[in-house]
Amino acid sequence: MNDINRQKTLALAAVFQAAAIADNLAWKGIADKDAIKTMLDSTIVFDTDNPEAIYGNAKALELGLKTLEACLVDAGTDSRQADKLRYALGLIHIEGQLNKSSHLLTLLRQRLDQAQRQLPHFDNDIAAQSMINNLAGAYVDTIGTLKFRIQIKGNEQRLKTAGMAEQIRANLLAGVRAAWLWQRLGGRRWHLLFTRGQILAELRILIKEAQQRS
């Protein structure tokens, strides 16, 4: 796997990690804490386009790598995988819409800069509820103003749990950030359709690498 394909695949896996986390939160009320932290941390990393500098090694994106693989293989027959694929494609679409608005991009960067400055006040814990609320608020005030919305399916009781909407929105914000990175590295939506075999081959190398780090 050449370096740019590796980077694109990791960035795309991050989009699908956000999709998987959103699905798990909506149905179960919980998701892997390390996977969530990886995504939330990425929202306040600004000075690199290297996915491994932003997310860490393949192990940190193992959930996303496996979700992407399952979506490419099973989305046509598994409704939950189909939902995750829909969320991921929605995040990619939202990033495209957001990128057309310089005003919203500027506002979002300001809000994320603010979140970065506030992090030390919460013991540098990006998953502290106040930090999640800050990121969710940034999502609502920027991405939430776009016409296109991602409709998350799940357990109604779980979705109404206090703080759950904020967790999902903060995670979706991280997913849009991943979609921005993927596009910046040359990723395009049509690649999922026409280069599926190549993506799967790259994925399986990275999944094996992630498992070796377990």
CSV table of N, CA and C in Angstrom, one decimal, residues 65-203:
chain,number,residue,atom,x,y,z
A,65,LEU,N,-12.2,0.9,10.7
A,65,LEU,CA,-11.7,0.0,9.6
A,65,LEU,C,-12.7,-1.2,9.5
A,66,LYS,N,-13.1,-1.8,10.6
A,66,LYS,CA,-14.0,-3.0,10.5
A,66,LYS,C,-15.4,-2.6,10.0
A,67,THR,N,-15.8,-1.4,10.4
A,67,THR,CA,-17.1,-0.9,10.0
A,67,THR,C,-17.1,-0.7,8.5
A,68,LEU,N,-16.1,0.0,8.0
A,68,LEU,CA,-16.0,0.2,6.6
A,68,LEU,C,-16.0,-1.1,5.8
A,69,GLU,N,-15.2,-2.0,6.3
A,69,GLU,CA,-15.2,-3.3,5.6
A,69,GLU,C,-16.6,-4.0,5.6
A,70,ALA,N,-17.2,-4.0,6.7
A,70,ALA,CA,-18.6,-4.6,6.8
A,70,ALA,C,-19.6,-3.9,5.9
A,71,CYS,N,-19.5,-2.5,5.8
A,71,CYS,CA,-20.4,-1.8,5.0
A,71,CYS,C,-20.2,-2.1,3.5
A,72,LEU,N,-18.9,-2.2,3.1
A,72,LEU,CA,-18.6,-2.5,1.7
A,72,LEU,C,-19.1,-3.9,1.3
A,73,VAL,N,-19.1,-4.8,2.3
A,73,VAL,CA,-19.4,-6.2,2.0
A,73,VAL,C,-20.9,-6.5,2.3
A,74,ASP,N,-21.4,-6.0,3.4
A,74,ASP,CA,-22.8,-6.5,3.9
A,74,ASP,C,-23.9,-5.4,3.9
A,75,ALA,N,-23.6,-4.2,3.4
A,75,ALA,CA,-24.6,-3.1,3.6
A,75,ALA,C,-25.9,-3.5,2.8
A,76,GLY,N,-25.8,-4.3,1.7
A,76,GLY,CA,-26.9,-4.6,0.9
A,76,GLY,C,-27.9,-5.6,1.6
A,77,THR,N,-27.4,-6.3,2.6
A,77,THR,CA,-28.2,-7.3,3.3
A,77,THR,C,-28.4,-7.1,4.8
A,78,ASP,N,-27.6,-6.2,5.4
A,78,ASP,CA,-27.7,-6.0,6.8
A,78,ASP,C,-28.2,-4.5,7.0
A,79,SER,N,-29.3,-4.4,7.6
A,79,SER,CA,-29.9,-3.0,7.8
A,79,SER,C,-29.1,-2.1,8.7
A,80,ARG,N,-28.5,-2.7,9.7
A,80,ARG,CA,-27.6,-1.9,10.6
A,80,ARG,C,-26.4,-1.4,9.8
A,81,GLN,N,-25.8,-2.2,9.0
A,81,GLN,CA,-24.6,-1.8,8.2
A,81,GLN,C,-25.1,-0.7,7.2
A,82,ALA,N,-26.3,-0.9,6.7
A,82,ALA,CA,-26.8,0.0,5.7
A,82,ALA,C,-27.0,1.4,6.4
A,83,ASP,N,-27.4,1.4,7.6
A,83,ASP,CA,-27.6,2.7,8.4
A,83,ASP,C,-26.2,3.3,8.6
A,84,LYS,N,-25.2,2.6,8.9
A,84,LYS,CA,-23.9,3.1,9.1
A,84,LYS,C,-23.3,3.7,7.9
A,85,LEU,N,-23.6,3.0,6.8
A,85,LEU,CA,-23.1,3.5,5.5
A,85,LEU,C,-23.9,4.8,5.1
A,86,ARG,N,-25.1,4.8,5.4
A,86,ARG,CA,-25.9,6.1,5.2
A,86,ARG,C,-25.4,7.2,6.0
A,87,TYR,N,-25.0,7.0,7.3
A,87,TYR,CA,-24.5,8.0,8.1
A,87,TYR,C,-23.2,8.5,7.6
A,88,ALA,N,-22.3,7.6,7.2
A,88,ALA,CA,-21.0,7.9,6.6
A,88,ALA,C,-21.1,8.8,5.4
A,89,LEU,N,-22.0,8.3,4.5
A,89,LEU,CA,-22.2,9.1,3.2
A,89,LEU,C,-22.8,10.5,3.5
A,90,GLY,N,-23.7,10.5,4.6
A,90,GLY,CA,-24.2,11.8,5.0
A,90,GLY,C,-23.2,12.7,5.5
A,91,LEU,N,-22.2,12.2,6.3
A,91,LEU,CA,-21.1,13.0,6.8
A,91,LEU,C,-20.3,13.6,5.6
A,92,ILE,N,-20.0,12.8,4.6
A,92,ILE,CA,-19.3,13.2,3.4
A,92,ILE,C,-20.1,14.3,2.7
A,93,HIS,N,-21.4,14.1,2.6
A,93,HIS,CA,-22.2,15.1,1.9
A,93,HIS,C,-22.2,16.4,2.7
A,94,ILE,N,-22.4,16.3,4.0
A,94,ILE,CA,-22.4,17.5,4.8
A,94,ILE,C,-21.1,18.3,4.7
A,95,GLU,N,-20.0,17.6,4.7
A,95,GLU,CA,-18.7,18.3,4.6
A,95,GLU,C,-18.6,19.1,3.3
A,96,GLY,N,-19.2,18.5,2.2
A,96,GLY,CA,-19.2,19.2,0.9
A,96,GLY,C,-20.0,20.5,1.0
A,97,GLN,N,-21.2,20.4,1.7
A,97,GLN,CA,-22.0,21.6,1.8
A,97,GLN,C,-21.4,22.6,2.7
A,98,LEU,N,-20.8,22.2,3.8
A,98,LEU,CA,-20.1,23.1,4.7
A,98,LEU,C,-18.9,23.8,4.0
A,99,ASN,N,-18.2,23.1,3.2
A,99,ASN,CA,-17.1,23.7,2.5
A,99,ASN,C,-17.4,24.8,1.5
A,100,LYS,N,-18.7,24.9,1.2
A,100,LYS,CA,-19.2,26.0,0.3
A,100,LYS,C,-19.5,27.3,1.0
A,101,SER,N,-19.4,27.2,2.4
A,101,SER,CA,-19.8,28.4,3.2
A,101,SER,C,-18.6,28.9,3.9
A,102,SER,N,-17.9,29.9,3.5
A,102,SER,CA,-16.8,30.5,4.2
A,102,SER,C,-17.2,31.0,5.5
A,103,HIS,N,-18.4,31.5,5.7
A,103,HIS,CA,-18.9,32.0,6.9
A,103,HIS,C,-19.0,30.9,8.0
A,104,LEU,N,-19.6,29.8,7.6
A,104,LEU,CA,-19.7,28.7,8.5
A,104,LEU,C,-18.4,28.1,8.9
A,105,LEU,N,-17.5,28.0,7.9
A,105,LEU,CA,-16.2,27.4,8.2
A,105,LEU,C,-15.4,28.3,9.2
A,106,THR,N,-15.5,29.6,9.0
A,106,THR,CA,-14.8,30.5,9.9
A,106,THR,C,-15.4,30.4,11.3
A,107,LEU,N,-16.7,30.4,11.4
A,107,LEU,CA,-17.4,30.2,12.7
A,107,LEU,C,-17.0,28.9,13.4
A,108,LEU,N,-17.0,27.8,12.6
A,108,LEU,CA,-16.6,26.5,13.2
A,108,LEU,C,-15.2,26.5,13.7
A,109,ARG,N,-14.3,27.1,12.9
A,109,ARG,CA,-12.9,27.2,13.4
A,109,ARG,C,-12.8,28.0,14.7
A,110,GLN,N,-13.5,29.1,14.7
A,110,GLN,CA,-13.5,29.9,16.0
A,110,GLN,C,-14.0,29.1,17.2
A,111,ARG,N,-15.1,28.3,17.0
A,111,ARG,CA,-15.6,27.5,18.1
A,111,ARG,C,-14.7,26.4,18.5
A,112,LEU,N,-14.0,25.8,17.5
A,112,LEU,CA,-13.1,24.7,17.8
A,112,LEU,C,-11.8,25.3,18.5
A,113,ASP,N,-11.4,26.5,18.1
A,113,ASP,CA,-10.3,27.1,18.7
A,113,ASP,C,-10.6,27.4,20.2
A,114,GLN,N,-11.8,27.8,20.4
A,114,GLN,CA,-12.3,28.1,21.8
A,114,GLN,C,-12.3,26.8,22.6
A,115,ALA,N,-12.8,25.7,22.0
A,115,ALA,CA,-12.8,24.4,22.7
A,115,ALA,C,-11.4,24.0,23.1
A,116,GLN,N,-10.5,24.2,22.2
A,116,GLN,CA,-9.1,23.8,22.4
A,116,GLN,C,-8.6,24.6,23.6
A,117,ARG,N,-8.9,25.9,23.7
A,117,ARG,CA,-8.4,26.8,24.8
A,117,ARG,C,-9.0,26.3,26.1
A,118,GLN,N,-10.3,25.8,26.1
A,118,GLN,CA,-11.0,25.5,27.3
A,118,GLN,C,-10.6,24.1,27.8
A,119,LEU,N,-10.0,23.3,27.0
A,119,LEU,CA,-9.6,21.9,27.4
A,119,LEU,C,-8.9,21.8,28.7
A,120,PRO,N,-7.8,22.6,28.9
A,120,PRO,CA,-7.1,22.5,30.2
A,120,PRO,C,-7.9,22.7,31.4
A,121,HIS,N,-9.0,23.4,31.3
A,121,HIS,CA,-9.9,23.7,32.4
A,121,HIS,C,-10.7,22.4,32.8
A,122,PHE,N,-10.7,21.4,32.0
A,122,PHE,CA,-11.4,20.1,32.2
A,122,PHE,C,-10.4,19.0,32.3
A,123,ASP,N,-9.2,19.3,32.8
A,123,ASP,CA,-8.1,18.3,33.0
A,123,ASP,C,-7.7,17.6,31.7
A,124,ASN,N,-7.8,18.4,30.6
A,124,ASN,CA,-7.5,17.9,29.3
A,124,ASN,C,-8.3,16.7,28.9
A,125,ASP,N,-9.5,16.5,29.4
A,125,ASP,CA,-10.3,15.4,29.1
A,125,ASP,C,-11.4,15.8,28.1
A,126,ILE,N,-11.1,15.5,26.8
A,126,ILE,CA,-12.0,15.9,25.7
A,126,ILE,C,-13.4,15.2,25.9
A,127,ALA,N,-13.5,14.1,26.6
A,127,ALA,CA,-14.7,13.5,26.8
A,127,ALA,C,-15.5,14.0,28.0
A,128,ALA,N,-15.0,15.0,28.7
A,128,ALA,CA,-15.8,15.6,29.8
A,128,ALA,C,-17.1,16.1,29.2
A,129,GLN,N,-18.1,16.0,30.0
A,129,GLN,CA,-19.4,16.4,29.5
A,129,GLN,C,-19.5,17.9,29.0
A,130,SER,N,-18.8,18.8,29.7
A,130,SER,CA,-18.7,20.2,29.3
A,130,SER,C,-18.1,20.3,28.0
A,131,MET,N,-17.0,19.6,27.7
A,131,MET,CA,-16.3,19.6,26.4
A,131,MET,C,-17.2,19.0,25.3
A,132,ILE,N,-17.9,18.0,25.6
A,132,ILE,CA,-18.9,17.4,24.7
A,132,ILE,C,-20.0,18.4,24.3
A,133,ASN,N,-20.4,19.1,25.4
A,133,ASN,CA,-21.5,20.1,25.2
A,133,ASN,C,-20.9,21.2,24.3
A,134,ASN,N,-19.7,21.6,24.5
A,134,ASN,CA,-19.1,22.7,23.6
A,134,ASN,C,-19.0,22.2,22.2
A,135,LEU,N,-18.6,21.0,21.9
A,135,LEU,CA,-18.5,20.5,20.6
A,135,LEU,C,-19.9,20.3,19.9
A,136,ALA,N,-20.8,19.8,20.7
A,136,ALA,CA,-22.2,19.7,20.2
A,136,ALA,C,-22.8,21.0,19.9
A,137,GLY,N,-22.5,22.0,20.7
A,137,GLY,CA,-23.0,23.4,20.4
A,137,GLY,C,-22.4,23.9,19.1
A,138,ALA,N,-21.1,23.7,18.9
A,138,ALA,CA,-20.5,24.1,17.6
A,138,ALA,C,-21.1,23.4,16.4
A,139,TYR,N,-21.5,22.1,16.6
A,139,TYR,CA,-22.2,21.4,15.5
A,139,TYR,C,-23.5,22.0,15.2
A,140,VAL,N,-24.3,22.3,16.3
A,140,VAL,CA,-25.7,22.9,16.1
A,140,VAL,C,-25.6,24.2,15.4
A,141,ASP,N,-24.7,25.1,15.8
A,141,ASP,CA,-24.6,26.4,15.3
A,141,ASP,C,-24.0,26.6,13.9
A,142,THR,N,-23.4,25.5,13.4
A,142,THR,CA,-22.8,25.6,12.1
A,142,THR,C,-23.4,24.5,11.2
A,143,ILE,N,-23.0,23.3,11.4
A,143,ILE,CA,-23.5,22.2,10.6
A,143,ILE,C,-25.0,22.1,10.7
A,144,GLY,N,-25.5,22.3,11.9
A,144,GLY,CA,-27.0,22.2,12.1
A,144,GLY,C,-27.8,23.2,11.4
A,145,THR,N,-27.2,24.3,10.8
A,145,THR,CA,-27.9,25.3,10.0
A,145,THR,C,-28.0,24.9,8.5
A,146,LEU,N,-27.3,23.8,8.1
A,146,LEU,CA,-27.4,23.4,6.7
A,146,LEU,C,-28.8,22.7,6.5
A,147,LYS,N,-29.2,22.7,5.3
A,147,LYS,CA,-30.5,22.1,4.9
A,147,LYS,C,-30.5,20.5,5.1
A,148,PHE,N,-29.3,19.9,4.8
A,148,PHE,CA,-29.2,18.5,4.9
A,148,PHE,C,-29.0,18.1,6.3
A,149,ARG,N,-29.8,17.1,6.8
A,149,ARG,CA,-29.6,16.6,8.2
A,149,ARG,C,-29.4,15.1,8.1
A,150,ILE,N,-28.6,14.6,9.0
A,150,ILE,CA,-28.5,13.1,9.2
A,150,ILE,C,-29.5,12.7,10.2
A,151,GLN,N,-30.4,11.8,9.8
A,151,GLN,CA,-31.4,11.2,10.7
A,151,GLN,C,-30.9,10.0,11.4
A,152,ILE,N,-30.6,10.0,12.7
A,152,ILE,CA,-30.1,8.9,13.4
A,152,ILE,C,-31.2,8.0,13.9
A,153,LYS,N,-31.1,6.7,13.5
A,153,LYS,CA,-32.1,5.7,14.0
A,153,LYS,C,-31.6,5.0,15.2
A,154,GLY,N,-32.5,4.7,16.2
A,154,GLY,CA,-32.1,4.0,17.4
A,154,GLY,C,-33.3,3.8,18.3
A,155,ASN,N,-32.9,3.4,19.5
A,155,ASN,CA,-33.9,3.2,20.6
A,155,ASN,C,-34.3,4.5,21.1
A,156,GLU,N,-35.6,4.8,21.1
A,156,GLU,CA,-36.1,6.1,21.5
A,156,GLU,C,-35.8,6.5,22.9
A,157,GLN,N,-35.8,5.5,23.8
A,157,GLN,CA,-35.5,5.7,25.2
A,157,GLN,C,-34.0,6.1,25.3
A,158,ARG,N,-33.1,5.4,24.6
A,158,ARG,CA,-31.7,5.8,24.6
A,158,ARG,C,-31.5,7.2,24.1
A,159,LEU,N,-32.2,7.5,23.0
A,159,LEU,CA,-32.0,8.8,22.3
A,159,LEU,C,-32.4,10.0,23.2
A,160,LYS,N,-33.4,9.7,24.1
A,160,LYS,CA,-33.9,10.7,25.0
A,160,LYS,C,-33.1,10.8,26.3
A,161,THR,N,-32.1,10.0,26.5
A,161,THR,CA,-31.3,10.0,27.7
A,161,THR,C,-30.6,11.4,27.8
A,162,ALA,N,-30.5,11.9,29.0
A,162,ALA,CA,-29.8,13.2,29.1
A,162,ALA,C,-28.4,13.2,28.6
A,163,GLY,N,-28.0,14.1,27.8
A,163,GLY,CA,-26.7,14.2,27.3
A,163,GLY,C,-26.4,13.3,26.0
A,164,MET,N,-27.4,12.5,25.7
A,164,MET,CA,-27.1,11.6,24.5
A,164,MET,C,-27.1,12.4,23.2
A,165,ALA,N,-28.0,13.3,23.0
A,165,ALA,CA,-28.0,14.1,21.8
A,165,ALA,C,-26.7,14.8,21.6
A,166,GLU,N,-26.1,15.4,22.7
A,166,GLU,CA,-24.9,16.1,22.7
A,166,GLU,C,-23.7,15.1,22.3
A,167,GLN,N,-23.7,13.9,22.9
A,167,GLN,CA,-22.7,13.0,22.5
A,167,GLN,C,-22.7,12.6,21.0
A,168,ILE,N,-23.9,12.4,20.5
A,168,ILE,CA,-24.0,12.0,19.1
A,168,ILE,C,-23.6,13.2,18.2
A,169,ARG,N,-24.0,14.4,18.6
A,169,ARG,CA,-23.6,15.6,17.7
A,169,ARG,C,-22.1,15.8,17.8
A,170,ALA,N,-21.5,15.7,18.9
A,170,ALA,CA,-20.1,15.9,19.0
A,170,ALA,C,-19.3,14.9,18.2
A,171,ASN,N,-19.8,13.7,18.2
A,171,ASN,CA,-19.2,12.6,17.4
A,171,ASN,C,-19.4,12.9,15.9
A,172,LEU,N,-20.6,13.3,15.5
A,172,LEU,CA,-20.9,13.6,14.1
A,172,LEU,C,-20.0,14.8,13.7
A,173,LEU,N,-19.7,15.7,14.5
A,173,LEU,CA,-18.8,16.8,14.2
A,173,LEU,C,-17.4,16.2,13.9
A,174,ALA,N,-17.0,15.3,14.7
A,174,ALA,CA,-15.7,14.6,14.4
A,174,ALA,C,-15.7,13.8,13.1
A,175,GLY,N,-16.9,13.3,12.8
A,175,GLY,CA,-17.1,12.6,11.5
A,175,GLY,C,-16.9,13.5,10.3
A,176,VAL,N,-17.5,14.7,10.4
A,176,VAL,CA,-17.4,15.7,9.4
A,176,VAL,C,-15.9,16.2,9.2
A,177,ARG,N,-15.2,16.3,10.3
A,177,ARG,CA,-13.8,16.6,10.3
A,177,ARG,C,-13.0,15.5,9.5
A,178,ALA,N,-13.4,14.3,9.8
A,178,ALA,CA,-12.7,13.2,9.1
A,178,ALA,C,-13.0,13.2,7.6
A,179,ALA,N,-14.3,13.5,7.3
A,179,ALA,CA,-14.7,13.6,5.8
A,179,ALA,C,-13.9,14.7,5.1
A,180,TRP,N,-13.7,15.8,5.8
A,180,TRP,CA,-12.9,16.9,5.3
A,180,TRP,C,-11.5,16.5,5.0
A,181,LEU,N,-10.9,15.7,5.9
A,181,LEU,CA,-9.5,15.2,5.7
A,181,LEU,C,-9.5,14.2,4.6
A,182,TRP,N,-10.5,13.3,4.5
A,182,TRP,CA,-10.5,12.4,3.4
A,182,TRP,C,-10.6,13.1,2.0
A,183,GLN,N,-11.4,14.1,1.9
A,183,GLN,CA,-11.5,14.8,0.7
A,183,GLN,C,-10.2,15.6,0.4
A,184,ARG,N,-9.6,16.1,1.4
A,184,ARG,CA,-8.4,16.9,1.2
A,184,ARG,C,-7.3,16.0,0.7
A,185,LEU,N,-7.3,14.7,1.1
A,185,LEU,CA,-6.3,13.7,0.7
A,185,LEU,C,-6.6,13.1,-0.7
A,186,GLY,N,-7.7,13.6,-1.3
A,186,GLY,CA,-8.1,13.1,-2.6
A,186,GLY,C,-9.2,12.1,-2.7
A,187,GLY,N,-9.8,11.8,-1.5
A,187,GLY,CA,-10.9,10.9,-1.5
A,187,GLY,C,-12.2,11.5,-2.2
A,188,ARG,N,-12.9,10.7,-2.9
A,188,ARG,CA,-14.1,11.1,-3.5
A,188,ARG,C,-15.2,10.0,-3.3
A,189,ARG,N,-16.5,10.5,-3.3
A,189,ARG,CA,-17.5,9.6,-3.0
A,189,ARG,C,-17.6,8.4,-4.0
A,190,TRP,N,-17.3,8.7,-5.2
A,190,TRP,CA,-17.4,7.7,-6.3
A,190,TRP,C,-16.4,6.6,-6.1
A,191,HIS,N,-15.3,6.9,-5.3
A,191,HIS,CA,-14.3,5.9,-5.0
A,191,HIS,C,-14.9,4.7,-4.3
A,192,LEU,N,-15.9,4.9,-3.5
A,192,LEU,CA,-16.6,3.8,-2.7
A,192,LEU,C,-17.3,2.9,-3.7
A,193,LEU,N,-17.7,3.4,-4.8
A,193,LEU,CA,-18.4,2.5,-5.8
A,193,LEU,C,-17.5,1.9,-6.8
A,194,PHE,N,-16.5,2.6,-7.3
A,194,PHE,CA,-15.7,2.2,-8.4
A,194,PHE,C,-14.3,1.6,-8.0
A,195,THR,N,-13.9,1.9,-6.8
A,195,THR,CA,-12.6,1.3,-6.3
A,195,THR,C,-12.8,0.5,-5.1
A,196,ARG,N,-13.9,-0.1,-5.0
A,196,ARG,CA,-14.3,-0.9,-3.8
A,196,ARG,C,-13.2,-2.0,-3.5
A,197,GLY,N,-12.8,-2.7,-4.5
A,197,GLY,CA,-11.9,-3.8,-4.3
A,197,GLY,C,-10.5,-3.3,-3.8
A,198,GLN,N,-10.1,-2.2,-4.3
A,198,GLN,CA,-8.8,-1.6,-3.9
A,198,GLN,C,-8.9,-1.2,-2.4
A,199,ILE,N,-10.1,-0.5,-2.1
A,199,ILE,CA,-10.3,-0.1,-0.7
A,199,ILE,C,-10.3,-1.3,0.3
A,200,LEU,N,-11.0,-2.4,-0.1
A,200,LEU,CA,-11.0,-3.5,0.7
A,200,LEU,C,-9.6,-4.1,0.9
A,201,ALA,N,-8.8,-4.2,-0.1
A,201,ALA,CA,-7.5,-4.7,0.0
A,201,ALA,C,-6.6,-3.9,1.0
A,202,GLU,N,-6.7,-2.6,0.9
A,202,GLU,CA,-6.0,-1.7,1.8
A,202,GLU,C,-6.5,-1.8,3.2
A,203,LEU,N,-7.8,-1.9,3.3
A,203,LEU,CA,-8.5,-2.1,4.6
A,203,LEU,C,-7.9,-3.3,5.4
